PDB file of C-alpha atoms in Angstrom:
ATOM      1  CA  GLN A 619       0.740   0.137   0.125  1.00  0.00           C
ATOM      2  CA  VAL A 620       0.964   3.544  -0.198  1.00  0.00           C
ATOM      3  CA  GLN A 621       0.356   5.811   2.159  1.00  0.00           C
ATOM      4  CA  LEU A 622       0.509  10.210   0.699  1.00  0.00           C
ATOM      5  CA  VAL A 623       1.917  12.858   3.479  1.00  0.00           C
ATOM      6  CA  GLU A 624       1.034  16.959   1.943  1.00  0.00           C
ATOM      7  CA  SER A 625       2.088  19.552   3.912  1.00  0.00           C
ATOM      8  CA  GLY A 626       3.764  23.289   2.867  1.00  0.00           C
ATOM      9  CA  GLY A 627      -0.291  24.895   2.988  1.00  0.00           C
ATOM     10  CA  ASP A 628      -0.891  27.977   4.944  1.00  0.00           C
ATOM     11  CA  SER A 629      -2.164  31.511   4.861  1.00  0.00           C
ATOM     12  CA  VAL A 630      -1.162  33.682   2.666  1.00  0.00           C
ATOM     13  CA  GLN A 631      -2.854  36.500   1.364  1.00  0.00           C
ATOM     14  CA  PRO A 632      -4.276  37.346  -2.790  1.00  0.00           C
ATOM     15  CA  GLY A 633      -1.353  37.540  -4.739  1.00  0.00           C
ATOM     16  CA  GLY A 634       1.842  35.570  -2.160  1.00  0.00           C
ATOM     17  CA  SER A 635       3.087  32.373  -2.754  1.00  0.00           C
ATOM     18  CA  LEU A 636       3.062  29.127  -1.616  1.00  0.00           C
ATOM     19  CA  ARG A 637       4.487  24.873  -2.390  1.00  0.00           C
ATOM     20  CA  LEU A 638       3.383  22.180  -1.573  1.00  0.00           C
ATOM     21  CA  SER A 639       4.590  18.553  -0.776  1.00  0.00           C
ATOM     22  CA  CYS A 640       3.138  15.059  -1.645  1.00  0.00           C
ATOM     23  CA  ALA A 641       5.863  12.494   0.187  1.00  0.00           C
ATOM     24  CA  ALA A 642       4.908   9.359  -1.065  1.00  0.00           C
ATOM     25  CA  SER A 643       5.879   5.859  -0.542  1.00  0.00           C
ATOM     26  CA  GLY A 644       5.931   2.466  -1.553  1.00  0.00           C
ATOM     27  CA  SER A 645       7.807   1.460  -4.579  1.00  0.00           C
ATOM     28  CA  MET A 646       5.705   1.753  -7.980  1.00  0.00           C
ATOM     29  CA  PHE A 647       5.413   5.935  -7.196  1.00  0.00           C
ATOM     30  CA  SER A 648       8.730   6.118  -9.656  1.00  0.00           C
ATOM     31  CA  ILE A 649       7.174   5.246 -12.405  1.00  0.00           C
ATOM     32  CA  SER A 650       3.316   6.679 -11.893  1.00  0.00           C
ATOM     33  CA  ALA A 651       1.954   9.499 -12.323  1.00  0.00           C
ATOM     34  CA  MET A 652       0.869  11.836  -9.111  1.00  0.00           C
ATOM     35  CA  ALA A 653      -1.826  15.039  -9.502  1.00  0.00           C
ATOM     36  CA  TRP A 654      -2.931  16.775  -7.708  1.00  0.00           C
ATOM     37  CA  TYR A 655      -6.528  17.904  -5.854  1.00  0.00           C
ATOM     38  CA  ARG A 656      -8.191  20.197  -4.021  1.00  0.00           C
ATOM     39  CA  GLN A 657     -11.522  20.726  -1.960  1.00  0.00           C
ATOM     40  CA  ALA A 658     -13.388  23.231  -0.659  1.00  0.00           C
ATOM     41  CA  PRO A 659     -15.940  23.724   2.121  1.00  0.00           C
ATOM     42  CA  GLY A 660     -19.751  22.245  -0.108  1.00  0.00           C
ATOM     43  CA  LYS A 661     -17.515  21.533  -2.971  1.00  0.00           C
ATOM     44  CA  GLN A 662     -17.046  19.381  -5.435  1.00  0.00           C
ATOM     45  CA  ARG A 663     -12.925  17.806  -5.283  1.00  0.00           C
ATOM     46  CA  GLU A 664     -10.690  18.863  -8.140  1.00  0.00           C
ATOM     47  CA  LEU A 665      -8.363  17.952 -10.420  1.00  0.00           C
ATOM     48  CA  VAL A 666      -5.021  20.762 -10.508  1.00  0.00           C
ATOM     49  CA  ALA A 667      -2.827  19.165 -11.900  1.00  0.00           C
ATOM     50  CA  ALA A 668      -0.659  16.334 -13.141  1.00  0.00           C
ATOM     51  CA  ILE A 669       2.581  15.289 -14.207  1.00  0.00           C
ATOM     52  CA  THR A 670       3.815  11.689 -15.360  1.00  0.00           C
ATOM     53  CA  ASN A 671       6.099   9.012 -15.317  1.00  0.00           C
ATOM     54  CA  THR A 672       8.111  10.824 -17.612  1.00  0.00           C
ATOM     55  CA  GLY A 673       7.394  14.734 -16.662  1.00  0.00           C
ATOM     56  CA  ASN A 674       4.503  15.913 -18.408  1.00  0.00           C
ATOM     57  CA  THR A 675       1.956  18.099 -17.002  1.00  0.00           C
ATOM     58  CA  ASN A 676      -1.619  18.931 -17.286  1.00  0.00           C
ATOM     59  CA  TYR A 677      -3.483  21.754 -15.665  1.00  0.00           C
ATOM     60  CA  ALA A 678      -6.983  23.179 -14.906  1.00  0.00           C
ATOM     61  CA  ASP A 679      -7.443  26.198 -16.611  1.00  0.00           C
ATOM     62  CA  PHE A 680      -8.028  27.535 -13.953  1.00  0.00           C
ATOM     63  CA  VAL A 681      -5.143  27.266 -11.988  1.00  0.00           C
ATOM     64  CA  LYS A 682      -3.079  27.999 -16.128  1.00  0.00           C
ATOM     65  CA  GLY A 683      -0.035  29.921 -15.359  1.00  0.00           C
ATOM     66  CA  ARG A 684       0.087  30.183 -12.116  1.00  0.00           C
ATOM     67  CA  PHE A 685       0.957  26.530 -11.119  1.00  0.00           C
ATOM     68  CA  THR A 686       3.764  24.505 -11.621  1.00  0.00           C
ATOM     69  CA  ILE A 687       3.684  20.589 -10.418  1.00  0.00           C
ATOM     70  CA  SER A 688       7.020  19.386 -10.817  1.00  0.00           C
ATOM     71  CA  ARG A 689       8.640  15.746  -8.962  1.00  0.00           C
ATOM     72  CA  ASP A 690      11.364  14.645  -7.515  1.00  0.00           C
ATOM     73  CA  ASN A 691      11.479  10.250  -8.524  1.00  0.00           C
ATOM     74  CA  ALA A 692      15.004  10.131  -6.189  1.00  0.00           C
ATOM     75  CA  LYS A 693      12.151  11.922  -3.354  1.00  0.00           C
ATOM     76  CA  ASN A 694       9.504  10.177  -3.899  1.00  0.00           C
ATOM     77  CA  THR A 695       8.237  13.709  -4.113  1.00  0.00           C
ATOM     78  CA  VAL A 696       5.587  15.441  -6.380  1.00  0.00           C
ATOM     79  CA  TYR A 697       4.795  19.623  -5.717  1.00  0.00           C
ATOM     80  CA  LEU A 698       3.061  22.323  -6.495  1.00  0.00           C
ATOM     81  CA  GLN A 699       4.643  25.775  -6.234  1.00  0.00           C
ATOM     82  CA  MET A 700       1.517  28.009  -6.562  1.00  0.00           C
ATOM     83  CA  ASN A 701       1.902  31.457  -7.474  1.00  0.00           C
ATOM     84  CA  SER A 702      -0.621  34.861  -7.795  1.00  0.00           C
ATOM     85  CA  LEU A 703      -2.669  33.088  -5.485  1.00  0.00           C
ATOM     86  CA  LYS A 704      -6.411  34.456  -5.563  1.00  0.00           C
ATOM     87  CA  PRO A 705      -9.135  33.628  -2.873  1.00  0.00           C
ATOM     88  CA  GLU A 706     -11.056  30.960  -4.712  1.00  0.00           C
ATOM     89  CA  ASP A 707      -7.776  28.891  -4.244  1.00  0.00           C
ATOM     90  CA  THR A 708      -8.559  27.880  -0.761  1.00  0.00           C
ATOM     91  CA  ALA A 709      -8.540  24.299  -0.119  1.00  0.00           C
ATOM     92  CA  VAL A 710      -7.154  21.745   1.283  1.00  0.00           C
ATOM     93  CA  TYR A 711      -4.872  19.944  -1.290  1.00  0.00           C
ATOM     94  CA  TYR A 712      -4.113  16.826  -1.623  1.00  0.00           C
ATOM     95  CA  CYS A 713      -2.416  14.484  -3.803  1.00  0.00           C
ATOM     96  CA  ASN A 714      -3.325  10.692  -5.492  1.00  0.00           C
ATOM     97  CA  ARG A 715      -3.001   9.706  -9.413  1.00  0.00           C
ATOM     98  CA  PRO A 716      -5.186  11.414 -12.139  1.00  0.00           C
ATOM     99  CA  PRO A 717      -7.213   9.571 -14.841  1.00  0.00           C
ATOM    100  CA  PRO A 718      -6.391   7.634 -16.489  1.00  0.00           C
ATOM    101  CA  LEU A 719      -5.154   6.113 -13.692  1.00  0.00           C
ATOM    102  CA  ARG A 720      -7.045   4.307 -10.966  1.00  0.00           C
ATOM    103  CA  LEU A 721      -6.683   6.658  -7.380  1.00  0.00           C
ATOM    104  CA  LEU A 722      -5.630   4.942  -4.008  1.00  0.00           C
ATOM    105  CA  PRO A 723      -7.745   4.093  -2.309  1.00  0.00           C
ATOM    106  CA  TYR A 724      -5.723   6.064   0.782  1.00  0.00           C
ATOM    107  CA  TRP A 725      -5.915   9.004   0.359  1.00  0.00           C
ATOM    108  CA  GLY A 726      -3.279  11.947   3.075  1.00  0.00           C
ATOM    109  CA  GLN A 727      -4.760  13.643   5.120  1.00  0.00           C
ATOM    110  CA  GLY A 728      -4.066  17.393   2.880  1.00  0.00           C
ATOM    111  CA  THR A 729      -2.764  20.338   3.313  1.00  0.00           C
ATOM    112  CA  GLN A 730      -4.884  23.859   4.107  1.00  0.00           C
ATOM    113  CA  VAL A 731      -3.977  26.355   2.254  1.00  0.00           C
ATOM    114  CA  THR A 732      -6.129  29.656   3.135  1.00  0.00           C
ATOM    115  CA  VAL A 733      -5.852  33.214   0.581  1.00  0.00           C
ATOM    116  CA  SER A 734      -7.647  35.898   1.838  1.00  0.00           C
ATOM    117  CA  SER A 735      -6.849  39.595   2.905  1.00  0.00           C
TER     118      SER A 735
END
């Protein structure tokens, strides 16, 4: 089984930046695509960004030009650099596998990002 631990969330002002980290255990990490998801109170979970095992990336329209996903396979870690943060980015951010891969059965606790003035 794989364990996922998200970190790096904080409370920031609009326009601020954060870098989130997702540390994963398990031998399959280095060959698995990974993604960041987020869920705001009262809203559905949504895909934010994804990165393949070869480094190709894909982003939701609402974060293009502001967020960058990357990975360090040697550290079993995926990152999300978030710039120009907006209040609507406020959510709990999680990592897991992206479509079309099957989601890992256990989500981490997530990391809270709060953007407010």
